[in-house]
Amino acid sequence: MLGFDKHFSLAGKSRLLAGAVLCEGAGTPPVSPVAQASRLCSTPLQRVILCVDMDAFFASVEQQCAPGSLDGKPVMVCGNTERRSAVAAANYVAREYGVRAGTPITTARRLCPHGVFIEGDPEKYIFTCIRINDICREFTPIVECFSIDESFLDISGSAHLFGGPVETGRRLKARIRQELGIPSTAGIGPNKLLAKTASKLGKPDGLFVLNHNDVPTKFHPLPIDKLYGIGAQTTKKLANIGVTTIGHLARFSRDTLKKMFGILGPMFLDAANGIDHSPILTDAEQPDAKSVGNSYTLSDDTRDVRKVLTVLLGLCSKVGRRMRKGGHAGRTVTLVVRYDNFQTLVRARTVAVPIDLDRDIFATACELLDELWDRNRLVRLLGVSVSNLVHRGEPRQLPLFGHGRRRRTAQFLASVDALRDRYGETVAVWAPLIRTPEAI
Ligand code: DCP
Ligand code: CA
């Protein structure tokens, strides 16, 4: 197994279940997904949450990197194909042979001897993750990167711009497929819990709506281990008291569950009734975000270094802005360059002190670009991220040189950020970007 931290930020479980308090109605007969979705939109107080989850993520990324050659074949991505390891991702063809995430590699080879085993490349998956979230932000600014391949979008206020919730889901899936070449499933619901469950029910390559009205018919019949937050131990404990489906749990007494599971008991009960008030946490609100990044596909592939540098400046400026907004500074700058033949190169550099100013991020990104630059090839996409983050409140070592100038730049950017907060992101941009509006 790659040992990859699937959930970048907060432990997803507690985040998803936290805040579940009020009881919301259920019970009207099921209607079509489109009708449900438009009804979701028509109640202003009800949220419309979309969960998008990549199908067989690592395997799909690998398939996309080898266009055509892996189509129809069982593909399994592992930490290491030689030594003792386990499968991290199995595509849906491999799953037909009984291989799943976590299957030991020796078992996988026995179950599927003609399968294609690929050593995983985390940098590639992180980069794709950053790109997925950029695409999500084309549909709403309220996007939570929940795990490496799963994001929540609050589309309550924006779905009407794209033809309603279901059409938003369709368009988002199509954009991801067109831009990154990978299949995904969208789930739509009035909260994160139901949207996430809907995305699981729609797999693979589907779009599924789970409204409150569907809770008795589509949510309650599911096995108890399909309820988000219920692990193997809890499943066992619940089986001992005869609870095997989500519906069984929903009918249990709050007091009994409290006695059995403490503070989690009432949370389980609310979740079993499809109730979840947990908020969408955007990058800026993530208390322990691990990286902040942006990427951009150029409108035309180019080898014009000026244009590439301008786009890079635009990206660094966006990353810097998001870092300062979230109160972050970071030490590791990663640059991704994708050439027109889809070859994707990634380089990272760690600097001595945490940075959050556009010019510091840009300077490091330029050094990295120098290493990756191939003047004979056309650049298709650029991505910049900063990781190794510290929070603004944490003590930081000051740089030895240029501190006065850096402080002035920081003060200047703080004023610019305040202007942007008030009048929008484009109220002030770096001069070179004016001539290349696509980089803004
Ligand atoms: N992952 C891992 N180890 C695991 C489970 C997952 O390294 N035990 C990685 C590989 C997956 C990625 O995380 O591709 C996303 O995990 P998912 O649980 O979303 O699984 P998939 O995307 O592979 O499949 P699905 O289509 O069921 O979502
Ligand atoms: Ca997935």
mmCIF file of N, CA, C and O in Angstrom, residues 288-369:
data_model
loop_
_atom_site.group_PDB
_atom_site.id
_atom_site.type_symbol
_atom_site.label_atom_id
_atom_site.label_comp_id
_atom_site.label_asym_id
_atom_site.label_seq_id
_atom_site.Cartn_x
_atom_site.Cartn_y
_atom_site.Cartn_z
ATOM 1 N N ASP A 288 -5.857 22.722 9.357
ATOM 2 C CA ASP A 288 -4.559 22.064 9.196
ATOM 3 C C ASP A 288 -4.329 21.647 7.743
ATOM 4 O O ASP A 288 -3.947 20.534 7.458
ATOM 5 N N ALA A 289 -4.597 22.587 6.841
ATOM 6 C CA ALA A 289 -4.366 22.287 5.423
ATOM 7 C C ALA A 289 -2.913 21.871 5.234
ATOM 8 O O ALA A 289 -2.021 22.363 5.906
ATOM 9 N N LYS A 290 -2.676 20.931 4.299
ATOM 10 C CA LYS A 290 -1.311 20.431 4.108
ATOM 11 C C LYS A 290 -0.610 21.134 2.939
ATOM 12 O O LYS A 290 0.600 21.148 2.863
ATOM 13 N N SER A 291 -1.382 21.692 2.028
ATOM 14 C CA SER A 291 -0.767 22.434 0.931
ATOM 15 C C SER A 291 -1.792 23.382 0.315
ATOM 16 O O SER A 291 -2.995 23.191 0.472
ATOM 17 N N VAL A 292 -1.280 24.397 -0.367
ATOM 18 C CA VAL A 292 -2.149 25.322 -1.099
ATOM 19 C C VAL A 292 -1.594 25.380 -2.517
ATOM 20 O O VAL A 292 -0.393 25.615 -2.703
ATOM 21 N N GLY A 293 -2.453 25.122 -3.490
ATOM 22 C CA GLY A 293 -1.927 25.088 -4.855
ATOM 23 C C GLY A 293 -2.930 25.561 -5.887
ATOM 24 O O GLY A 293 -4.124 25.673 -5.626
ATOM 25 N N ASN A 294 -2.423 25.891 -7.057
ATOM 26 C CA ASN A 294 -3.250 26.267 -8.215
ATOM 27 C C ASN A 294 -2.553 25.785 -9.482
ATOM 28 O O ASN A 294 -1.332 25.716 -9.522
ATOM 29 N N SER A 295 -3.347 25.474 -10.483
ATOM 30 C CA SER A 295 -2.729 25.115 -11.757
ATOM 31 C C SER A 295 -3.551 25.730 -12.884
ATOM 32 O O SER A 295 -4.689 26.157 -12.671
ATOM 33 N N TYR A 296 -2.963 25.780 -14.066
ATOM 34 C CA TYR A 296 -3.649 26.426 -15.179
ATOM 35 C C TYR A 296 -3.251 25.775 -16.507
ATOM 36 O O TYR A 296 -2.065 25.559 -16.768
ATOM 37 N N THR A 297 -4.279 25.443 -17.313
ATOM 38 C CA THR A 297 -4.012 24.930 -18.658
ATOM 39 C C THR A 297 -4.038 26.117 -19.612
ATOM 40 O O THR A 297 -5.050 26.840 -19.667
ATOM 41 N N LEU A 298 -2.961 26.334 -20.352
ATOM 42 C CA LEU A 298 -2.890 27.488 -21.255
ATOM 43 C C LEU A 298 -3.902 27.341 -22.378
ATOM 44 O O LEU A 298 -4.182 26.225 -22.830
ATOM 45 N N SER A 299 -4.425 28.477 -22.838
ATOM 46 C CA SER A 299 -5.418 28.407 -23.914
ATOM 47 C C SER A 299 -4.767 27.847 -25.186
ATOM 48 O O SER A 299 -5.395 27.131 -25.949
ATOM 49 N N ASP A 300 -3.472 28.171 -25.403
ATOM 50 C CA ASP A 300 -2.720 27.567 -26.511
ATOM 51 C C ASP A 300 -1.391 27.080 -25.946
ATOM 52 O O ASP A 300 -0.741 27.831 -25.206
ATOM 53 N N ASP A 301 -0.987 25.880 -26.340
ATOM 54 C CA ASP A 301 0.327 25.382 -25.899
ATOM 55 C C ASP A 301 1.388 26.373 -26.383
ATOM 56 O O ASP A 301 1.267 26.922 -27.479
ATOM 57 N N THR A 302 2.415 26.602 -25.564
ATOM 58 C CA THR A 302 3.404 27.630 -25.933
ATOM 59 C C THR A 302 4.819 27.256 -25.520
ATOM 60 O O THR A 302 5.012 26.522 -24.554
ATOM 61 N N ARG A 303 5.818 27.800 -26.263
ATOM 62 C CA ARG A 303 7.200 27.730 -25.803
ATOM 63 C C ARG A 303 7.735 29.142 -25.564
ATOM 64 O O ARG A 303 8.923 29.331 -25.363
ATOM 65 N N ASP A 304 6.824 30.111 -25.546
ATOM 66 C CA ASP A 304 7.187 31.505 -25.293
ATOM 67 C C ASP A 304 7.434 31.682 -23.790
ATOM 68 O O ASP A 304 6.508 31.653 -22.978
ATOM 69 N N VAL A 305 8.723 31.865 -23.454
ATOM 70 C CA VAL A 305 9.100 31.890 -22.036
ATOM 71 C C VAL A 305 8.433 33.050 -21.284
ATOM 72 O O VAL A 305 8.063 32.928 -20.117
ATOM 73 N N ARG A 306 8.232 34.165 -21.979
ATOM 74 C CA ARG A 306 7.577 35.318 -21.344
ATOM 75 C C ARG A 306 6.159 34.960 -20.906
ATOM 76 O O ARG A 306 5.719 35.298 -19.814
ATOM 77 N N LYS A 307 5.475 34.290 -21.821
ATOM 78 C CA LYS A 307 4.095 33.922 -21.520
ATOM 79 C C LYS A 307 4.068 32.932 -20.355
ATOM 80 O O LYS A 307 3.249 33.053 -19.431
ATOM 81 N N VAL A 308 4.980 31.968 -20.399
ATOM 82 C CA VAL A 308 5.027 30.971 -19.327
ATOM 83 C C VAL A 308 5.302 31.652 -17.982
ATOM 84 O O VAL A 308 4.648 31.362 -16.975
ATOM 85 N N LEU A 309 6.237 32.610 -17.994
ATOM 86 C CA LEU A 309 6.566 33.308 -16.742
ATOM 87 C C LEU A 309 5.376 34.136 -16.241
ATOM 88 O O LEU A 309 5.127 34.231 -15.038
ATOM 89 N N THR A 310 4.651 34.723 -17.168
ATOM 90 C CA THR A 310 3.490 35.531 -16.763
ATOM 91 C C THR A 310 2.426 34.647 -16.131
ATOM 92 O O THR A 310 1.865 34.983 -15.082
ATOM 93 N N VAL A 311 2.175 33.506 -16.761
ATOM 94 C CA VAL A 311 1.186 32.584 -16.184
ATOM 95 C C VAL A 311 1.666 32.107 -14.809
ATOM 96 O O VAL A 311 0.897 32.023 -13.848
ATOM 97 N N LEU A 312 2.971 31.862 -14.715
ATOM 98 C CA LEU A 312 3.536 31.408 -13.437
ATOM 99 C C LEU A 312 3.355 32.483 -12.368
ATOM 100 O O LEU A 312 2.992 32.181 -11.219
ATOM 101 N N LEU A 313 3.583 33.743 -12.744
ATOM 102 C CA LEU A 313 3.393 34.837 -11.789
ATOM 103 C C LEU A 313 1.931 34.885 -11.322
ATOM 104 O O LEU A 313 1.651 35.054 -10.135
ATOM 105 N N GLY A 314 1.021 34.709 -12.289
ATOM 106 C CA GLY A 314 -0.408 34.705 -11.940
ATOM 107 C C GLY A 314 -0.724 33.592 -10.946
ATOM 108 O O GLY A 314 -1.436 33.805 -9.962
ATOM 109 N N LEU A 315 -0.152 32.418 -11.184
ATOM 110 C CA LEU A 315 -0.418 31.285 -10.290
ATOM 111 C C LEU A 315 0.163 31.540 -8.901
ATOM 112 O O LEU A 315 -0.485 31.301 -7.884
ATOM 113 N N CYS A 316 1.412 32.041 -8.866
ATOM 114 C CA CYS A 316 2.064 32.297 -7.571
ATOM 115 C C CYS A 316 1.294 33.363 -6.801
ATOM 116 O O CYS A 316 1.175 33.303 -5.570
ATOM 117 N N SER A 317 0.765 34.326 -7.537
ATOM 118 C CA SER A 317 0.002 35.385 -6.897
ATOM 119 C C SER A 317 -1.276 34.807 -6.274
ATOM 120 O O SER A 317 -1.656 35.163 -5.155
ATOM 121 N N LYS A 318 -1.925 33.878 -7.006
ATOM 122 C CA LYS A 318 -3.150 33.263 -6.472
ATOM 123 C C LYS A 318 -2.841 32.397 -5.254
ATOM 124 O O LYS A 318 -3.556 32.413 -4.261
ATOM 125 N N VAL A 319 -1.747 31.638 -5.355
ATOM 126 C CA VAL A 319 -1.376 30.762 -4.238
ATOM 127 C C VAL A 319 -1.042 31.612 -3.014
ATOM 128 O O VAL A 319 -1.496 31.330 -1.898
ATOM 129 N N GLY A 320 -0.248 32.685 -3.236
ATOM 130 C CA GLY A 320 0.130 33.570 -2.130
ATOM 131 C C GLY A 320 -1.104 34.160 -1.464
ATOM 132 O O GLY A 320 -1.240 34.177 -0.241
ATOM 133 N N ARG A 321 -2.018 34.598 -2.302
ATOM 134 C CA ARG A 321 -3.259 35.208 -1.785
ATOM 135 C C ARG A 321 -4.028 34.202 -0.930
ATOM 136 O O ARG A 321 -4.490 34.515 0.157
ATOM 137 N N ARG A 322 -4.172 32.975 -1.438
ATOM 138 C CA ARG A 322 -4.930 31.964 -0.674
ATOM 139 C C ARG A 322 -4.203 31.598 0.617
ATOM 140 O O ARG A 322 -4.823 31.334 1.639
ATOM 141 N N MET A 323 -2.867 31.577 0.562
ATOM 142 C CA MET A 323 -2.120 31.242 1.780
ATOM 143 C C MET A 323 -2.321 32.319 2.842
ATOM 144 O O MET A 323 -2.592 32.021 3.998
ATOM 145 N N ARG A 324 -2.208 33.567 2.427
ATOM 146 C CA ARG A 324 -2.360 34.651 3.402
ATOM 147 C C ARG A 324 -3.775 34.680 3.949
ATOM 148 O O ARG A 324 -3.996 34.910 5.132
ATOM 149 N N LYS A 325 -4.749 34.389 3.073
ATOM 150 C CA LYS A 325 -6.147 34.386 3.509
ATOM 151 C C LYS A 325 -6.374 33.303 4.556
ATOM 152 O O LYS A 325 -7.121 33.474 5.516
ATOM 153 N N GLY A 326 -5.715 32.144 4.363
ATOM 154 C CA GLY A 326 -5.875 31.038 5.306
ATOM 155 C C GLY A 326 -4.919 31.145 6.480
ATOM 156 O O GLY A 326 -4.901 30.265 7.345
ATOM 157 N N GLY A 327 -4.090 32.199 6.502
ATOM 158 C CA GLY A 327 -3.146 32.370 7.608
ATOM 159 C C GLY A 327 -1.979 31.401 7.537
ATOM 160 O O GLY A 327 -1.391 31.044 8.551
ATOM 161 N N HIS A 328 -1.630 30.933 6.322
ATOM 162 C CA HIS A 328 -0.550 29.962 6.176
ATOM 163 C C HIS A 328 0.714 30.602 5.609
ATOM 164 O O HIS A 328 0.659 31.577 4.873
ATOM 165 N N ALA A 329 1.838 29.958 5.935
ATOM 166 C CA ALA A 329 3.083 30.201 5.209
ATOM 167 C C ALA A 329 3.706 28.821 5.056
ATOM 168 O O ALA A 329 3.413 27.910 5.838
ATOM 169 N N GLY A 330 4.514 28.627 4.025
ATOM 170 C CA GLY A 330 5.025 27.266 3.807
ATOM 171 C C GLY A 330 6.444 27.264 3.312
ATOM 172 O O GLY A 330 6.950 28.278 2.813
ATOM 173 N N ARG A 331 7.112 26.118 3.451
ATOM 174 C CA ARG A 331 8.534 26.053 3.099
ATOM 175 C C ARG A 331 8.817 25.321 1.798
ATOM 176 O O ARG A 331 9.880 25.476 1.234
ATOM 177 N N THR A 332 7.869 24.478 1.345
ATOM 178 C CA THR A 332 8.172 23.702 0.134
ATOM 179 C C THR A 332 7.327 24.173 -1.043
ATOM 180 O O THR A 332 6.100 24.182 -0.967
ATOM 181 N N VAL A 333 8.014 24.595 -2.089
ATOM 182 C CA VAL A 333 7.315 25.038 -3.308
ATOM 183 C C VAL A 333 7.451 23.911 -4.337
ATOM 184 O O VAL A 333 8.548 23.390 -4.545
ATOM 185 N N THR A 334 6.311 23.516 -4.925
ATOM 186 C CA THR A 334 6.331 22.467 -5.951
ATOM 187 C C THR A 334 5.839 23.061 -7.270
ATOM 188 O O THR A 334 4.843 23.782 -7.289
ATOM 189 N N LEU A 335 6.577 22.761 -8.317
ATOM 190 C CA LEU A 335 6.179 23.225 -9.652
ATOM 191 C C LEU A 335 5.861 22.015 -10.522
ATOM 192 O O LEU A 335 6.599 21.028 -10.500
ATOM 193 N N VAL A 336 4.759 22.106 -11.245
ATOM 194 C CA VAL A 336 4.394 21.049 -12.193
ATOM 195 C C VAL A 336 4.381 21.665 -13.583
ATOM 196 O O VAL A 336 3.795 22.728 -13.789
ATOM 197 N N VAL A 337 5.055 21.041 -14.511
ATOM 198 C CA VAL A 337 5.002 21.479 -15.915
ATOM 199 C C VAL A 337 4.522 20.302 -16.744
ATOM 200 O O VAL A 337 5.112 19.216 -16.681
ATOM 201 N N ARG A 338 3.435 20.522 -17.459
ATOM 202 C CA ARG A 338 2.974 19.470 -18.375
ATOM 203 C C ARG A 338 3.220 19.955 -19.801
ATOM 204 O O ARG A 338 2.809 21.055 -20.168
ATOM 205 N N TYR A 339 3.914 19.129 -20.556
ATOM 206 C CA TYR A 339 4.188 19.484 -21.956
ATOM 207 C C TYR A 339 3.052 18.989 -22.848
ATOM 208 O O TYR A 339 2.174 18.247 -22.405
ATOM 209 N N ASP A 340 3.122 19.388 -24.131
ATOM 210 C CA ASP A 340 1.991 19.097 -25.029
ATOM 211 C C ASP A 340 1.792 17.598 -25.268
ATOM 212 O O ASP A 340 0.708 17.175 -25.654
ATOM 213 N N ASN A 341 2.847 16.790 -25.007
ATOM 214 C CA ASN A 341 2.657 15.345 -25.178
ATOM 215 C C ASN A 341 2.151 14.700 -23.878
ATOM 216 O O ASN A 341 2.213 13.488 -23.712
ATOM 217 N N PHE A 342 1.704 15.534 -22.944
ATOM 218 C CA PHE A 342 1.140 15.115 -21.663
ATOM 219 C C PHE A 342 2.203 14.621 -20.677
ATOM 220 O O PHE A 342 1.864 14.182 -19.591
ATOM 221 N N GLN A 343 3.488 14.681 -21.068
ATOM 222 C CA GLN A 343 4.508 14.334 -20.084
ATOM 223 C C GLN A 343 4.446 15.388 -18.972
ATOM 224 O O GLN A 343 4.399 16.595 -19.251
ATOM 225 N N THR A 344 4.421 14.910 -17.752
ATOM 226 C CA THR A 344 4.245 15.829 -16.630
ATOM 227 C C THR A 344 5.467 15.757 -15.722
ATOM 228 O O THR A 344 5.790 14.684 -15.210
ATOM 229 N N LEU A 345 6.145 16.884 -15.550
ATOM 230 C CA LEU A 345 7.349 16.895 -14.712
ATOM 231 C C LEU A 345 7.063 17.679 -13.434
ATOM 232 O O LEU A 345 6.400 18.712 -13.474
ATOM 233 N N VAL A 346 7.565 17.168 -12.342
ATOM 234 C CA VAL A 346 7.302 17.798 -11.044
ATOM 235 C C VAL A 346 8.636 18.016 -10.330
ATOM 236 O O VAL A 346 9.466 17.109 -10.280
ATOM 237 N N ARG A 347 8.864 19.207 -9.812
ATOM 238 C CA ARG A 347 10.065 19.484 -9.003
ATOM 239 C C ARG A 347 9.647 20.270 -7.763
ATOM 240 O O ARG A 347 8.762 21.118 -7.834
ATOM 241 N N ALA A 348 10.320 19.972 -6.653
ATOM 242 C CA ALA A 348 9.994 20.695 -5.423
ATOM 243 C C ALA A 348 11.276 21.248 -4.801
ATOM 244 O O ALA A 348 12.357 20.670 -4.978
ATOM 245 N N ARG A 349 11.164 22.350 -4.113
ATOM 246 C CA ARG A 349 12.311 22.902 -3.379
ATOM 247 C C ARG A 349 11.836 23.403 -2.025
ATOM 248 O O ARG A 349 10.780 24.047 -1.927
ATOM 249 N N THR A 350 12.640 23.090 -1.006
ATOM 250 C CA THR A 350 12.294 23.550 0.336
ATOM 251 C C THR A 350 13.201 24.702 0.719
ATOM 252 O O THR A 350 14.428 24.591 0.601
ATOM 253 N N VAL A 351 12.596 25.802 1.115
ATOM 254 C CA VAL A 351 13.390 26.988 1.474
ATOM 255 C C VAL A 351 13.567 27.048 2.990
ATOM 256 O O VAL A 351 12.884 26.335 3.736
ATOM 257 N N ALA A 352 14.496 27.912 3.416
ATOM 258 C CA ALA A 352 14.889 27.903 4.832
ATOM 259 C C ALA A 352 13.773 28.376 5.761
ATOM 260 O O ALA A 352 13.594 27.832 6.852
ATOM 261 N N VAL A 353 13.033 29.398 5.340
ATOM 262 C CA VAL A 353 11.996 29.941 6.228
ATOM 263 C C VAL A 353 10.644 29.914 5.510
ATOM 264 O O VAL A 353 10.593 30.013 4.287
ATOM 265 N N PRO A 354 9.556 29.773 6.260
ATOM 266 C CA PRO A 354 8.235 29.740 5.612
ATOM 267 C C PRO A 354 7.937 31.030 4.858
ATOM 268 O O PRO A 354 8.257 32.120 5.340
ATOM 269 N N ILE A 355 7.354 30.904 3.686
ATOM 270 C CA ILE A 355 7.054 32.077 2.856
ATOM 271 C C ILE A 355 5.555 32.133 2.535
ATOM 272 O O ILE A 355 4.887 31.092 2.490
ATOM 273 N N ASP A 356 5.057 33.342 2.309
ATOM 274 C CA ASP A 356 3.666 33.490 1.854
ATOM 275 C C ASP A 356 3.515 34.672 0.902
ATOM 276 O O ASP A 356 2.421 35.038 0.511
ATOM 277 N N LEU A 357 4.633 35.311 0.554
ATOM 278 C CA LEU A 357 4.571 36.464 -0.348
ATOM 279 C C LEU A 357 4.704 35.996 -1.800
ATOM 280 O O LEU A 357 5.526 35.120 -2.094
ATOM 281 N N ASP A 358 3.923 36.615 -2.686
ATOM 282 C CA ASP A 358 3.916 36.228 -4.105
ATOM 283 C C ASP A 358 5.329 36.155 -4.673
ATOM 284 O O ASP A 358 5.699 35.211 -5.354
ATOM 285 N N ARG A 359 6.125 37.185 -4.356
ATOM 286 C CA ARG A 359 7.444 37.256 -5.003
ATOM 287 C C ARG A 359 8.379 36.152 -4.505
ATOM 288 O O ARG A 359 9.219 35.665 -5.241
ATOM 289 N N ASP A 360 8.235 35.748 -3.241
ATOM 290 C CA ASP A 360 9.085 34.662 -2.730
ATOM 291 C C ASP A 360 8.696 33.336 -3.376
ATOM 292 O O ASP A 360 9.546 32.522 -3.735
ATOM 293 N N ILE A 361 7.369 33.118 -3.517
ATOM 294 C CA ILE A 361 6.900 31.873 -4.138
ATOM 295 C C ILE A 361 7.344 31.871 -5.607
ATOM 296 O O ILE A 361 7.853 30.879 -6.127
ATOM 297 N N PHE A 362 7.191 33.037 -6.250
ATOM 298 C CA PHE A 362 7.541 33.161 -7.677
ATOM 299 C C PHE A 362 9.044 32.922 -7.893
ATOM 300 O O PHE A 362 9.443 32.215 -8.817
ATOM 301 N N ALA A 363 9.868 33.479 -6.998
ATOM 302 C CA ALA A 363 11.321 33.320 -7.165
ATOM 303 C C ALA A 363 11.695 31.836 -7.106
ATOM 304 O O ALA A 363 12.485 31.348 -7.921
ATOM 305 N N THR A 364 11.098 31.117 -6.150
ATOM 306 C CA THR A 364 11.430 29.688 -6.028
ATOM 307 C C THR A 364 10.874 28.912 -7.221
ATOM 308 O O THR A 364 11.542 28.028 -7.771
ATOM 309 N N ALA A 365 9.657 29.273 -7.647
ATOM 310 C CA ALA A 365 9.053 28.580 -8.800
ATOM 311 C C ALA A 365 9.904 28.808 -10.053
ATOM 312 O O ALA A 365 10.061 27.911 -10.884
ATOM 313 N N CYS A 366 10.493 30.013 -10.185
ATOM 314 C CA CYS A 366 11.338 30.303 -11.358
ATOM 315 C C CYS A 366 12.592 29.429 -11.344
ATOM 316 O O CYS A 366 13.032 28.945 -12.389
ATOM 317 N N GLU A 367 13.161 29.233 -10.156
ATOM 318 C CA GLU A 367 14.346 28.351 -10.071
ATOM 319 C C GLU A 367 13.972 26.942 -10.532
ATOM 320 O O GLU A 367 14.713 26.280 -11.249
ATOM 321 N N LEU A 368 12.796 26.507 -10.108
ATOM 322 C CA LEU A 368 12.348 25.151 -10.474
ATOM 323 C C LEU A 368 12.064 25.076 -11.976
ATOM 324 O O LEU A 368 12.384 24.082 -12.630
ATOM 325 N N LEU A 369 11.493 26.162 -12.507
ATOM 326 C CA LEU A 369 11.181 26.175 -13.942
ATOM 327 C C LEU A 369 12.474 26.060 -14.752
ATOM 328 O O LEU A 369 12.527 25.381 -15.779
#
